[in-house]
Coordinates of C-alpha atoms in Angstrom, one line a residue:
M1 CA 29.4 -14.0 -8.2
L2 CA 28.0 -11.9 -5.3
C3 CA 27.8 -8.2 -5.7
N4 CA 29.6 -6.1 -3.0
K5 CA 28.0 -2.9 -4.1
C6 CA 24.8 -1.2 -3.3
L7 CA 24.8 1.6 -5.7
S8 CA 21.5 3.4 -6.3
I9 CA 20.2 6.7 -7.2
S10 CA 18.6 8.2 -4.1
P11 CA 15.9 10.9 -4.4
F12 CA 17.5 12.9 -1.7
G13 CA 20.9 13.9 -0.5
G14 CA 22.4 13.2 2.8
Q15 CA 20.6 11.9 5.9
K16 CA 21.5 13.0 9.4
S17 CA 22.4 10.2 11.7
L18 CA 19.9 9.5 14.5
E19 CA 21.0 7.8 17.6
L20 CA 18.7 5.2 19.1
D21 CA 19.0 2.3 21.6
L22 CA 17.8 -0.5 19.2
F23 CA 18.8 -3.1 21.7
G24 CA 15.7 -2.1 23.5
L25 CA 14.4 -4.7 25.9
F26 CA 17.4 -7.1 25.3
S27 CA 20.1 -4.9 26.7
N28 CA 19.8 -6.1 30.3
R29 CA 18.0 -9.5 29.9
K30 CA 19.3 -12.5 31.6
G31 CA 21.1 -14.8 29.1
Q32 CA 21.8 -12.0 26.6
R33 CA 24.9 -12.9 24.6
A34 CA 26.4 -9.4 24.7
G35 CA 30.1 -8.5 24.4
A36 CA 32.3 -8.8 21.4
A37 CA 34.6 -11.4 23.0
R38 CA 31.7 -13.9 23.4
R39 CA 29.7 -13.1 20.3
P40 CA 30.0 -15.5 17.3
M41 CA 31.3 -13.8 14.2
A42 CA 29.0 -13.7 11.2
N43 CA 30.3 -14.1 7.7
V44 CA 29.2 -10.8 6.2
V45 CA 28.7 -10.5 2.4
G46 CA 27.8 -7.1 0.8
A47 CA 28.0 -3.6 2.2
P48 CA 27.1 -3.7 5.9
S49 CA 26.1 -0.5 7.5
G50 CA 25.9 -1.8 11.1
D51 CA 26.0 -4.8 13.2
L52 CA 23.1 -7.2 13.8
A53 CA 23.9 -7.1 17.4
E54 CA 22.5 -3.6 17.4
S55 CA 19.2 -5.4 16.4
G56 CA 19.6 -8.0 19.1
I57 CA 20.6 -10.9 16.8
V58 CA 23.8 -12.9 17.7
T59 CA 24.7 -15.3 15.0
D60 CA 27.5 -17.0 13.1
A61 CA 25.3 -17.3 10.0
T62 CA 26.2 -15.8 6.6
V63 CA 24.6 -12.3 6.5
Y64 CA 23.9 -10.8 3.1
W65 CA 23.8 -7.1 3.7
N66 CA 22.5 -4.4 1.3
L67 CA 22.8 -6.6 -1.8
D68 CA 21.2 -5.3 -5.0
N69 CA 17.9 -7.0 -6.1
M70 CA 19.5 -8.8 -9.1
T71 CA 22.0 -10.6 -6.8
L72 CA 19.3 -11.4 -4.3
I73 CA 17.1 -12.9 -7.0
D74 CA 20.0 -15.1 -8.2
L75 CA 20.3 -16.2 -4.6
A76 CA 16.6 -16.9 -4.3
V77 CA 16.8 -19.2 -7.3
E78 CA 19.9 -20.9 -6.0
R79 CA 18.2 -21.5 -2.6
E80 CA 15.1 -22.8 -4.5
E81 CA 12.8 -20.0 -3.1
G82 CA 11.5 -19.5 -6.6
F83 CA 12.2 -19.8 -10.3
L84 CA 12.7 -17.4 -13.3
T85 CA 10.2 -16.8 -16.1
S86 CA 11.4 -16.9 -19.7
D87 CA 12.1 -13.2 -19.3
G88 CA 14.0 -13.4 -16.0
A89 CA 11.4 -12.2 -13.5
L90 CA 11.4 -14.2 -10.2
V91 CA 8.2 -16.3 -9.5
T92 CA 7.4 -17.0 -5.9
E93 CA 4.5 -18.4 -3.9
T94 CA 3.3 -17.2 -0.5
G95 CA 1.4 -20.4 0.5
E96 CA -1.9 -20.4 2.3
R97 CA -1.9 -16.7 2.9
T98 CA -2.0 -14.8 -0.4
G99 CA -3.0 -11.5 1.1
R100 CA -2.9 -9.5 4.3
S101 CA -4.0 -11.0 7.6
P102 CA -5.9 -8.2 9.2
N103 CA -7.1 -10.2 12.2
D104 CA -3.5 -11.0 13.0
K105 CA -2.2 -7.4 13.1
F106 CA -1.6 -5.8 16.5
I107 CA -0.2 -2.5 17.9
V108 CA 1.4 -2.6 21.4
D109 CA -0.5 -0.5 23.8
E110 CA 2.2 1.7 25.3
P111 CA 2.3 5.2 26.9
T112 CA 4.1 7.1 24.0
T113 CA 1.3 6.5 21.4
N114 CA -1.8 4.9 23.1
Q115 CA -3.6 8.3 23.1
D116 CA -3.0 8.7 19.4
V117 CA -4.3 5.3 18.2
N118 CA -7.9 4.8 17.3
W119 CA -8.4 1.5 19.1
G120 CA -11.0 -1.0 17.9
D121 CA -11.6 -3.8 15.5
V122 CA -9.0 -2.4 13.0
N123 CA -6.3 -1.2 15.3
I124 CA -6.2 -4.1 17.7
S125 CA -4.2 -3.7 20.9
T126 CA -1.8 -6.1 22.5
D127 CA 0.4 -5.7 25.6
K128 CA 4.1 -5.4 26.0
A129 CA 4.4 -8.8 27.6
V130 CA 3.0 -10.5 24.4
F131 CA 5.4 -8.5 22.2
D132 CA 8.4 -9.3 24.4
R133 CA 7.6 -12.9 24.5
L134 CA 7.2 -13.3 20.7
K135 CA 10.2 -11.1 20.0
I136 CA 12.4 -13.4 22.0
Q137 CA 11.2 -16.3 20.0
V138 CA 11.6 -14.5 16.7
I139 CA 15.1 -13.3 17.6
D140 CA 16.1 -16.8 18.7
Y141 CA 14.6 -18.3 15.5
L142 CA 16.4 -15.8 13.2
S143 CA 19.7 -16.3 15.1
Q144 CA 19.6 -20.0 14.3
R145 CA 19.3 -19.7 10.5
N146 CA 22.2 -20.5 8.3
S147 CA 21.9 -17.2 6.5
L148 CA 20.1 -13.9 6.9
F149 CA 19.4 -11.0 4.6
V150 CA 19.5 -7.4 5.7
Q151 CA 18.6 -4.1 4.1
D152 CA 19.2 -0.6 5.4
L153 CA 16.7 1.6 3.6
Y154 CA 14.5 4.7 3.9
C155 CA 10.7 5.2 3.8
G156 CA 10.0 8.6 2.2
A157 CA 11.5 10.5 -0.7
E158 CA 11.4 13.8 1.1
E159 CA 14.7 14.2 2.9
S160 CA 13.3 16.0 6.0
E161 CA 10.7 13.2 6.5
A162 CA 12.6 10.1 5.4
L163 CA 12.3 7.3 8.0
P164 CA 15.5 5.2 8.2
I165 CA 14.6 1.5 8.6
R166 CA 16.3 -1.9 8.7
V167 CA 14.6 -5.0 7.4
I168 CA 16.0 -8.4 8.5
N169 CA 14.7 -11.3 6.4
Q170 CA 15.0 -15.1 6.5
N171 CA 14.5 -15.4 2.7
A172 CA 16.4 -13.8 -0.2
W173 CA 13.2 -13.1 -2.1
H174 CA 11.7 -11.1 0.7
N175 CA 14.8 -9.1 1.0
A176 CA 14.6 -8.4 -2.8
F177 CA 11.0 -7.3 -2.2
A178 CA 12.1 -4.9 0.6
R179 CA 14.9 -3.5 -1.5
N180 CA 12.4 -3.0 -4.4
M181 CA 9.7 -1.3 -2.3
F182 CA 11.6 1.1 -0.1
V183 CA 13.9 4.0 -0.9
R184 CA 17.5 2.8 -1.6
P185 CA 20.2 4.9 0.0
S186 CA 23.4 5.8 -1.7
S187 CA 26.7 4.4 -0.5
E188 CA 27.5 7.7 1.3
Q189 CA 24.2 7.6 3.1
L190 CA 24.8 4.1 4.3
K191 CA 27.8 5.4 6.3
T192 CA 25.5 7.4 8.6
H193 CA 22.4 5.2 8.4
A194 CA 20.8 4.6 11.8
P195 CA 17.5 2.8 11.7
Q196 CA 14.6 4.2 13.7
F197 CA 12.5 1.2 12.9
T198 CA 13.5 -2.4 12.5
V199 CA 11.5 -5.1 10.8
Y200 CA 12.2 -8.7 12.1
H201 CA 10.7 -10.9 9.4
A202 CA 10.4 -14.6 10.1
P203 CA 7.7 -15.9 7.6
H204 CA 8.3 -19.6 8.3
F205 CA 8.1 -19.2 12.1
E206 CA 4.6 -20.1 13.3
A207 CA 3.7 -19.0 16.8
S208 CA 1.9 -21.0 19.4
D209 CA 0.6 -18.4 21.7
N210 CA -2.9 -18.1 23.3
S211 CA -2.9 -14.4 23.0
L212 CA -2.9 -14.6 19.2
N213 CA -5.7 -15.4 16.8
S214 CA -3.6 -17.8 14.7
Q215 CA 0.0 -18.8 14.1
C216 CA 0.5 -15.6 12.2
F217 CA 1.3 -12.2 13.7
V218 CA 2.3 -8.7 12.7
I219 CA 3.0 -6.6 15.7
V220 CA 4.2 -2.9 15.7
N221 CA 5.8 -1.5 18.8
Y222 CA 6.2 2.3 18.4
E223 CA 8.1 2.8 21.7
L224 CA 10.8 0.5 20.7
G225 CA 10.7 1.2 16.9
E226 CA 10.2 -2.4 16.0
V227 CA 8.0 -4.7 14.0
I228 CA 7.9 -8.5 14.3
I229 CA 6.3 -10.6 11.6
G230 CA 5.8 -14.3 11.6
G231 CA 3.7 -17.1 10.1
T232 CA 3.0 -15.4 6.7
R233 CA 5.0 -15.3 3.5
Y234 CA 2.8 -12.6 1.9
A235 CA 5.4 -9.9 1.3
G236 CA 2.9 -7.0 1.5
E237 CA 3.0 -7.2 5.3
I238 CA 6.6 -5.9 5.2
K239 CA 5.8 -2.7 3.4
K240 CA 2.3 -2.1 4.9
S241 CA 3.7 -2.3 8.5
I242 CA 6.2 0.5 7.9
F243 CA 3.6 2.6 6.0
S244 CA 1.3 2.2 9.0
V245 CA 4.1 3.7 11.1
M246 CA 4.4 6.7 8.8
N247 CA 0.6 7.1 9.1
L248 CA 1.0 7.8 12.8
I249 CA 4.2 9.8 12.7
L250 CA 3.4 12.3 9.9
P251 CA 0.0 13.8 11.0
K252 CA 1.7 15.1 14.1
K253 CA 3.9 17.2 11.8
G254 CA 0.9 18.5 9.8
I255 CA 1.7 16.2 6.9
L256 CA -1.1 14.1 5.4
P257 CA -0.1 10.4 4.8
M258 CA -2.2 9.0 1.9
H259 CA -2.9 5.5 0.6
C260 CA -2.9 6.8 -3.0
S261 CA -1.0 6.8 -6.3
A262 CA 0.2 10.1 -7.8
N263 CA 1.5 11.5 -11.1
T264 CA 2.3 14.9 -12.7
N265 CA 3.0 16.6 -16.0
G266 CA 5.3 19.0 -14.2
E267 CA 2.7 21.7 -13.8
N268 CA -0.3 19.7 -12.8
T269 CA -0.2 17.0 -10.1
A270 CA -3.0 14.5 -9.4
I271 CA -3.4 12.0 -6.5
F272 CA -5.6 8.9 -6.8
F273 CA -7.3 7.3 -3.8
G274 CA -8.8 3.8 -4.2
L275 CA -9.0 0.4 -2.7
S276 CA -7.5 -2.7 -4.3
G277 CA -9.0 -3.4 -7.8
T278 CA -10.3 0.1 -8.4
G279 CA -7.5 1.1 -11.0
K280 CA -5.3 3.2 -8.7
T281 CA -2.0 1.7 -10.1
T282 CA -3.4 1.4 -13.6
L283 CA -4.7 5.0 -14.1
S284 CA -1.7 6.6 -12.5
A285 CA 0.6 4.9 -15.1
D286 CA -0.1 7.4 -18.0
P287 CA 2.3 8.0 -20.9
K288 CA 1.5 11.6 -20.9
R289 CA 2.2 12.1 -17.2
A290 CA 5.2 11.1 -15.0
L291 CA 4.6 8.6 -12.2
I292 CA 5.4 9.8 -8.7
G293 CA 4.4 6.6 -7.1
D294 CA 1.6 4.0 -7.1
D295 CA 0.5 3.4 -3.5
E296 CA 1.7 5.5 -0.6
H297 CA 2.5 9.3 -0.4
G298 CA 2.7 12.2 1.9
W299 CA 1.4 15.7 1.2
G300 CA 3.6 18.2 3.0
A301 CA 4.7 21.8 2.8
N302 CA 6.5 21.3 -0.6
G303 CA 3.8 19.1 -2.2
V304 CA 3.5 15.4 -2.7
F305 CA 6.3 12.9 -2.1
N306 CA 6.4 9.1 -2.5
F307 CA 7.0 6.8 0.5
E308 CA 8.3 4.1 -1.7
G309 CA 11.2 3.1 -4.0
G310 CA 9.1 0.8 -6.1
C311 CA 5.7 -0.5 -6.9
Y312 CA 3.6 -3.5 -5.8
A313 CA 1.1 -3.8 -8.6
K314 CA -1.9 -6.1 -8.7
L315 CA -1.6 -8.2 -11.8
I316 CA -4.9 -9.9 -12.3
N317 CA -6.0 -9.8 -16.0
L318 CA -2.9 -7.7 -16.8
S319 CA -2.6 -7.1 -20.6
E320 CA 0.1 -5.4 -22.7
E321 CA -2.6 -3.5 -24.6
D322 CA -4.4 -2.0 -21.6
E323 CA -1.4 -1.5 -19.2
P324 CA 1.8 -1.5 -21.4
E325 CA 4.2 0.1 -18.8
I326 CA 3.2 -2.3 -16.0
F327 CA 3.2 -5.3 -18.4
A328 CA 6.8 -4.4 -19.4
T329 CA 8.0 -4.6 -15.8
T330 CA 6.9 -8.3 -15.7
Q331 CA 9.3 -9.0 -18.5
Q332 CA 12.5 -8.1 -16.9
K333 CA 14.9 -9.3 -14.2
G334 CA 14.5 -7.5 -10.9
T335 CA 10.8 -8.0 -10.7
V336 CA 9.3 -10.4 -8.2
L337 CA 6.0 -12.0 -9.1
E338 CA 3.8 -13.5 -6.4
N339 CA 1.4 -16.4 -7.0
I340 CA 1.5 -16.2 -10.8
V341 CA 0.7 -19.2 -12.9
V342 CA 3.5 -19.8 -15.5
D343 CA 3.2 -22.2 -18.5
S344 CA 5.8 -24.8 -19.5
N345 CA 7.6 -22.2 -21.6
G346 CA 8.0 -19.9 -18.6
V347 CA 5.4 -17.4 -19.8
P348 CA 3.1 -16.0 -17.1
D349 CA -0.6 -16.2 -17.5
F350 CA -2.0 -13.2 -15.7
F351 CA -5.6 -14.3 -16.4
D352 CA -5.2 -17.5 -14.4
T353 CA -6.3 -16.8 -10.9
S354 CA -6.4 -20.4 -9.6
K355 CA -3.9 -19.6 -6.9
T356 CA -5.4 -16.2 -5.9
Q357 CA -7.2 -13.2 -7.2
N358 CA -4.5 -11.1 -5.5
T359 CA -1.6 -11.9 -7.8
R360 CA 1.1 -9.3 -7.4
G361 CA 4.3 -7.9 -9.0
S362 CA 7.0 -6.0 -7.1
Y363 CA 9.6 -3.9 -9.1
P364 CA 11.8 -0.9 -8.4
I365 CA 10.3 2.4 -9.6
E366 CA 13.2 2.7 -12.1
A367 CA 11.4 0.0 -14.1
I368 CA 8.8 2.7 -15.1
E369 CA 10.6 4.9 -17.6
N370 CA 8.0 7.6 -17.4
R371 CA 8.5 8.8 -13.8
T372 CA 9.7 11.8 -11.8
M373 CA 13.4 11.4 -11.0
D374 CA 13.0 12.5 -7.4
S375 CA 9.7 10.8 -6.6
K376 CA 8.1 14.1 -5.8
G377 CA 5.4 16.5 -7.3
G378 CA 3.8 19.8 -6.6
H379 CA 0.6 20.4 -4.6
P380 CA -2.3 18.5 -6.3
Q381 CA -4.7 20.4 -8.4
N382 CA -6.9 17.4 -8.6
V383 CA -7.9 14.7 -6.0
I384 CA -9.3 11.6 -7.5
F385 CA -11.4 9.1 -5.6
L386 CA -11.7 5.7 -7.4
T387 CA -14.4 3.2 -6.8
C388 CA -15.3 -0.1 -8.5
D389 CA -19.1 0.1 -8.0
A390 CA -20.4 -3.4 -8.8
F391 CA -23.9 -2.2 -8.1
G392 CA -23.6 0.0 -11.3
V393 CA -25.4 3.0 -9.9
L394 CA -22.6 5.6 -9.4
P395 CA -21.7 7.9 -12.2
P396 CA -18.6 7.1 -14.1
I397 CA -17.3 10.6 -13.2
S398 CA -18.6 13.3 -11.0
R399 CA -17.4 16.5 -9.3
L400 CA -17.6 16.8 -5.5
T401 CA -18.1 19.8 -3.2
P402 CA -15.6 20.1 -0.4
S403 CA -18.0 18.5 2.1
Q404 CA -18.8 15.7 -0.3
A405 CA -15.0 15.1 -0.7
A406 CA -14.6 14.8 3.1
Y407 CA -17.6 12.5 3.3
H408 CA -16.4 10.1 0.6
F409 CA -12.9 10.2 1.8
I410 CA -14.0 9.0 5.2
S411 CA -16.4 6.5 3.5
G412 CA -13.8 4.9 1.2
Y413 CA -16.3 2.8 -0.8
T414 CA -15.9 0.1 -3.3
A415 CA -17.6 -3.2 -3.9
K416 CA -16.6 -6.9 -4.2
V417 CA -18.1 -8.8 -7.1
A418 CA -19.6 -12.2 -6.9
G419 CA -17.2 -15.1 -7.0
T420 CA -14.1 -13.3 -5.6
E421 CA -14.5 -14.8 -2.2
I422 CA -16.3 -17.9 -0.9
G423 CA -19.9 -17.0 -0.1
V424 CA -20.0 -13.8 -2.2
T425 CA -22.9 -14.4 -4.6
E426 CA -23.9 -10.8 -5.3
P427 CA -22.2 -7.4 -5.1
Q428 CA -21.1 -6.5 -1.6
A429 CA -20.3 -3.0 -0.5
T430 CA -16.9 -2.5 1.1
F431 CA -16.1 0.7 3.1
S432 CA -12.5 1.4 4.2
A433 CA -12.0 4.9 5.9
C434 CA -9.5 7.1 4.0
F435 CA -9.2 4.3 1.4
G436 CA -6.8 2.5 3.7
E437 CA -8.4 2.0 7.1
P438 CA -6.3 -1.1 8.0
F439 CA -3.2 1.1 7.7
M440 CA -4.5 4.2 9.5
P441 CA -3.7 4.0 13.3
M442 CA -5.4 7.4 14.0
H443 CA -9.1 8.3 13.8
P444 CA -10.2 8.9 10.2
G445 CA -11.3 12.4 11.1
V446 CA -7.6 13.4 11.7
Y447 CA -6.8 12.5 8.1
A448 CA -9.9 13.9 6.6
D449 CA -9.3 17.3 8.4
L450 CA -5.8 17.4 7.0
L451 CA -7.1 16.6 3.5
S452 CA -9.8 19.3 3.6
S453 CA -7.4 22.0 4.9
K454 CA -4.8 21.2 2.2
M455 CA -7.4 21.1 -0.6
A456 CA -8.8 24.4 0.6
E457 CA -5.3 26.0 0.8
H458 CA -4.2 24.9 -2.7
G459 CA -7.6 25.1 -4.5
S460 CA -7.8 21.4 -5.3
T461 CA -10.8 19.9 -7.1
A462 CA -12.2 16.5 -6.0
W463 CA -13.5 13.9 -8.5
L464 CA -15.2 10.5 -8.0
I465 CA -14.5 8.1 -10.8
N466 CA -16.4 4.8 -11.0
T467 CA -14.4 2.1 -12.8
G468 CA -17.0 -0.5 -12.1
W469 CA -20.3 -1.5 -13.7
S470 CA -22.6 0.3 -16.2
G471 CA -26.0 -0.7 -17.5
G472 CA -26.8 -2.9 -14.5
S473 CA -25.1 -4.5 -11.6
Y474 CA -22.4 -7.2 -11.9
G475 CA -23.9 -10.1 -13.8
V476 CA -26.3 -7.9 -15.8
G477 CA -24.4 -4.8 -16.9
S478 CA -20.8 -4.6 -18.1
R479 CA -17.6 -3.0 -16.6
M480 CA -16.8 0.5 -17.8
K481 CA -14.4 0.4 -20.7
I482 CA -10.9 1.5 -19.6
K483 CA -10.6 3.7 -22.7
Y484 CA -13.7 5.7 -21.5
T485 CA -12.3 5.9 -17.9
R486 CA -9.0 7.3 -19.2
A487 CA -10.8 9.8 -21.4
M488 CA -12.9 11.0 -18.5
L489 CA -9.9 11.2 -16.3
N490 CA -7.8 13.1 -18.8
A491 CA -10.7 15.5 -19.4
A492 CA -10.8 16.3 -15.7
L493 CA -7.1 16.8 -15.4
D494 CA -6.8 18.9 -18.5
G495 CA -9.6 21.2 -17.6
D496 CA -11.9 20.0 -20.4
L497 CA -14.8 19.5 -17.9
D498 CA -14.5 23.0 -16.4
N499 CA -17.1 24.7 -18.6
V500 CA -19.5 21.8 -19.7
E501 CA -23.0 21.5 -18.4
Y502 CA -23.6 19.4 -15.3
V503 CA -26.7 17.8 -13.7
V504 CA -27.0 17.0 -10.0
D505 CA -27.4 13.3 -9.0
D506 CA -30.7 13.0 -7.1
R507 CA -29.4 10.7 -4.3
F508 CA -25.7 11.5 -4.0
G509 CA -25.7 15.2 -4.9
F510 CA -22.8 14.9 -7.2
E511 CA -22.3 17.1 -10.2
V512 CA -22.3 14.8 -13.2
P513 CA -21.1 16.2 -16.6
K514 CA -23.6 15.7 -19.5
T515 CA -20.8 15.6 -22.1
C516 CA -17.1 14.5 -22.1
P517 CA -14.7 14.3 -25.0
G518 CA -14.2 10.8 -26.2
V519 CA -17.1 9.3 -24.1
P520 CA -20.7 8.6 -25.4
S521 CA -23.1 10.9 -23.6
D522 CA -25.5 8.1 -22.7
V523 CA -22.7 6.5 -20.6
L524 CA -22.3 9.4 -18.3
I525 CA -25.8 9.2 -16.6
P526 CA -26.1 5.8 -15.0
K527 CA -29.9 5.6 -14.9
Q528 CA -30.0 6.0 -18.7
T529 CA -27.9 2.9 -19.2
W530 CA -30.3 0.6 -17.3
E531 CA -33.2 -1.1 -19.2
D532 CA -35.5 -1.0 -16.2
E533 CA -35.3 2.4 -14.3
S534 CA -37.3 1.2 -11.4
V535 CA -34.7 -1.6 -10.8
Y536 CA -32.0 1.1 -11.0
D537 CA -33.9 3.2 -8.4
A538 CA -34.2 0.3 -6.0
T539 CA -30.5 -0.6 -6.3
A540 CA -29.4 3.0 -5.9
D541 CA -31.5 3.3 -2.8
K542 CA -30.0 0.2 -1.4
L543 CA -26.5 1.5 -1.9
A544 CA -27.3 4.9 -0.5
S545 CA -28.7 3.2 2.6
M546 CA -25.4 1.3 2.9
F547 CA -23.5 4.5 2.9
N548 CA -25.6 6.0 5.6
E549 CA -25.4 3.0 7.8
N550 CA -21.6 2.9 7.5
F551 CA -21.2 6.6 8.2
E552 CA -23.1 6.3 11.5
R553 CA -19.8 5.4 13.3
Y554 CA -18.2 8.6 12.2
A555 CA -21.1 11.0 12.3
A556 CA -20.3 12.4 15.8
G557 CA -16.8 13.2 14.9
V558 CA -17.4 15.3 11.8
S559 CA -19.1 18.6 11.1
D560 CA -22.7 19.2 10.2
E561 CA -21.6 20.2 6.8
V562 CA -19.9 16.9 6.2
N563 CA -22.8 15.0 7.6
S564 CA -25.1 16.8 5.3
A565 CA -23.2 15.4 2.3
A566 CA -24.7 11.9 3.0
P567 CA -26.8 10.5 0.1
I568 CA -30.6 10.8 0.2
V569 CA -32.7 7.6 0.0
A570 CA -35.7 8.3 -2.3

């Protein structure tokens, strides 16, 4: 039985209606099927808060509007889009593309934002004609489906900054994903909901257009307030496209958008920056601290607020012992599992990566019991940069000066280990500005300046935590034990490292504590964990040189003080 309700606890009160012409380029196009008398009538199920004609879609399909994720998952199983585990989670597959497609992401070069975008290899431009042409094809494709799924949602838990969005999906499971990931409005808010951005999601539509790099495309048009996605079933493209929008909108208001997780104990808030696989989601899920969110936040006048209404956790090697709260979310209905191998009894095997290393789970934030009820926190006292250093030379924890914090925020370092990708036979350094460069439309210096000013204003301390290797590089040393990482993190957050003795790392200039509660002292100084100190020195010089080479592209846009925080090659 289909649910006609869309009840949800919203982290904020009412939302002022914003009027927009979402018909955009379709309002005067020849052949537009406008006018109620000529328009086919869709069979609407659920709680509609608009008309698809507002989004340019004219259809007589069954439109499932604002259904809860439980009902959507039932529909996904009924439509054979996936199957349930023994615990009732939905298992889906994304096909050939099991992650983002950065070479297929484009931003329309248009006059309202082209001076704001940091154009280049990351923010790739396309023109209006390409967008218009592909949007017509996507609209026609969606209009011909037998059924469509629509969610009217918000991005942002801070009422004054919440972006009203509409997501139109071809598949029920992608619609459940969208409902999990964004902020769910109350029934009262739906009465005045007016989308400022609309996502047209056609994962099975493959383009044939010489202006593209493949059959896949993700294109953002800021002027029209629209995103079109085709040729990829990887659900992360839906959420990341809207977060990229926030990352251009908010800095203009003096608000720092951040690719980070965040938690709080009510008096002490911490934010965690880190690329995929560094422990961002894992370390922010702490039984002693309430989760604010696991991936995307803003830092505004009132403190930190979550962009999301859920979590999109990486599940590789997930165990109940190491990550009990996240593990528990995989054992309940409402969770969507991507590319997970399941045995004949319906039990997921999170250690089987035969489909992809990038296995994922999407669940509403209510699945985490230990969370803030309003998805907000105060101004952070601690800013944590996480890295998985597969070279094994960075300290497991170190304290940074303000200039070092800016340098390493812009650098955004982690390392890929051998075997994770074809051709990767030894550790490879990966640099992603602001720990989320693919999602940052503006120059990294804009975000770094905002971070520096907010840290200075609120007296925040910056820490670099290496969750990677110790005692040697990948293949020789071993990965840092998670219990040690948690002990170091807790010591930093609780102030237990404020008065201990520190030494300065010769190359990187970090302050490294000589002692930490719950951690063997010999683990804290990387060089002491290597059998051959000369090999350590050579490897450390190699990594320092990589940092310097990477930062050359940013050096002209930052202060002398930040440039002076670069590591020194011995």
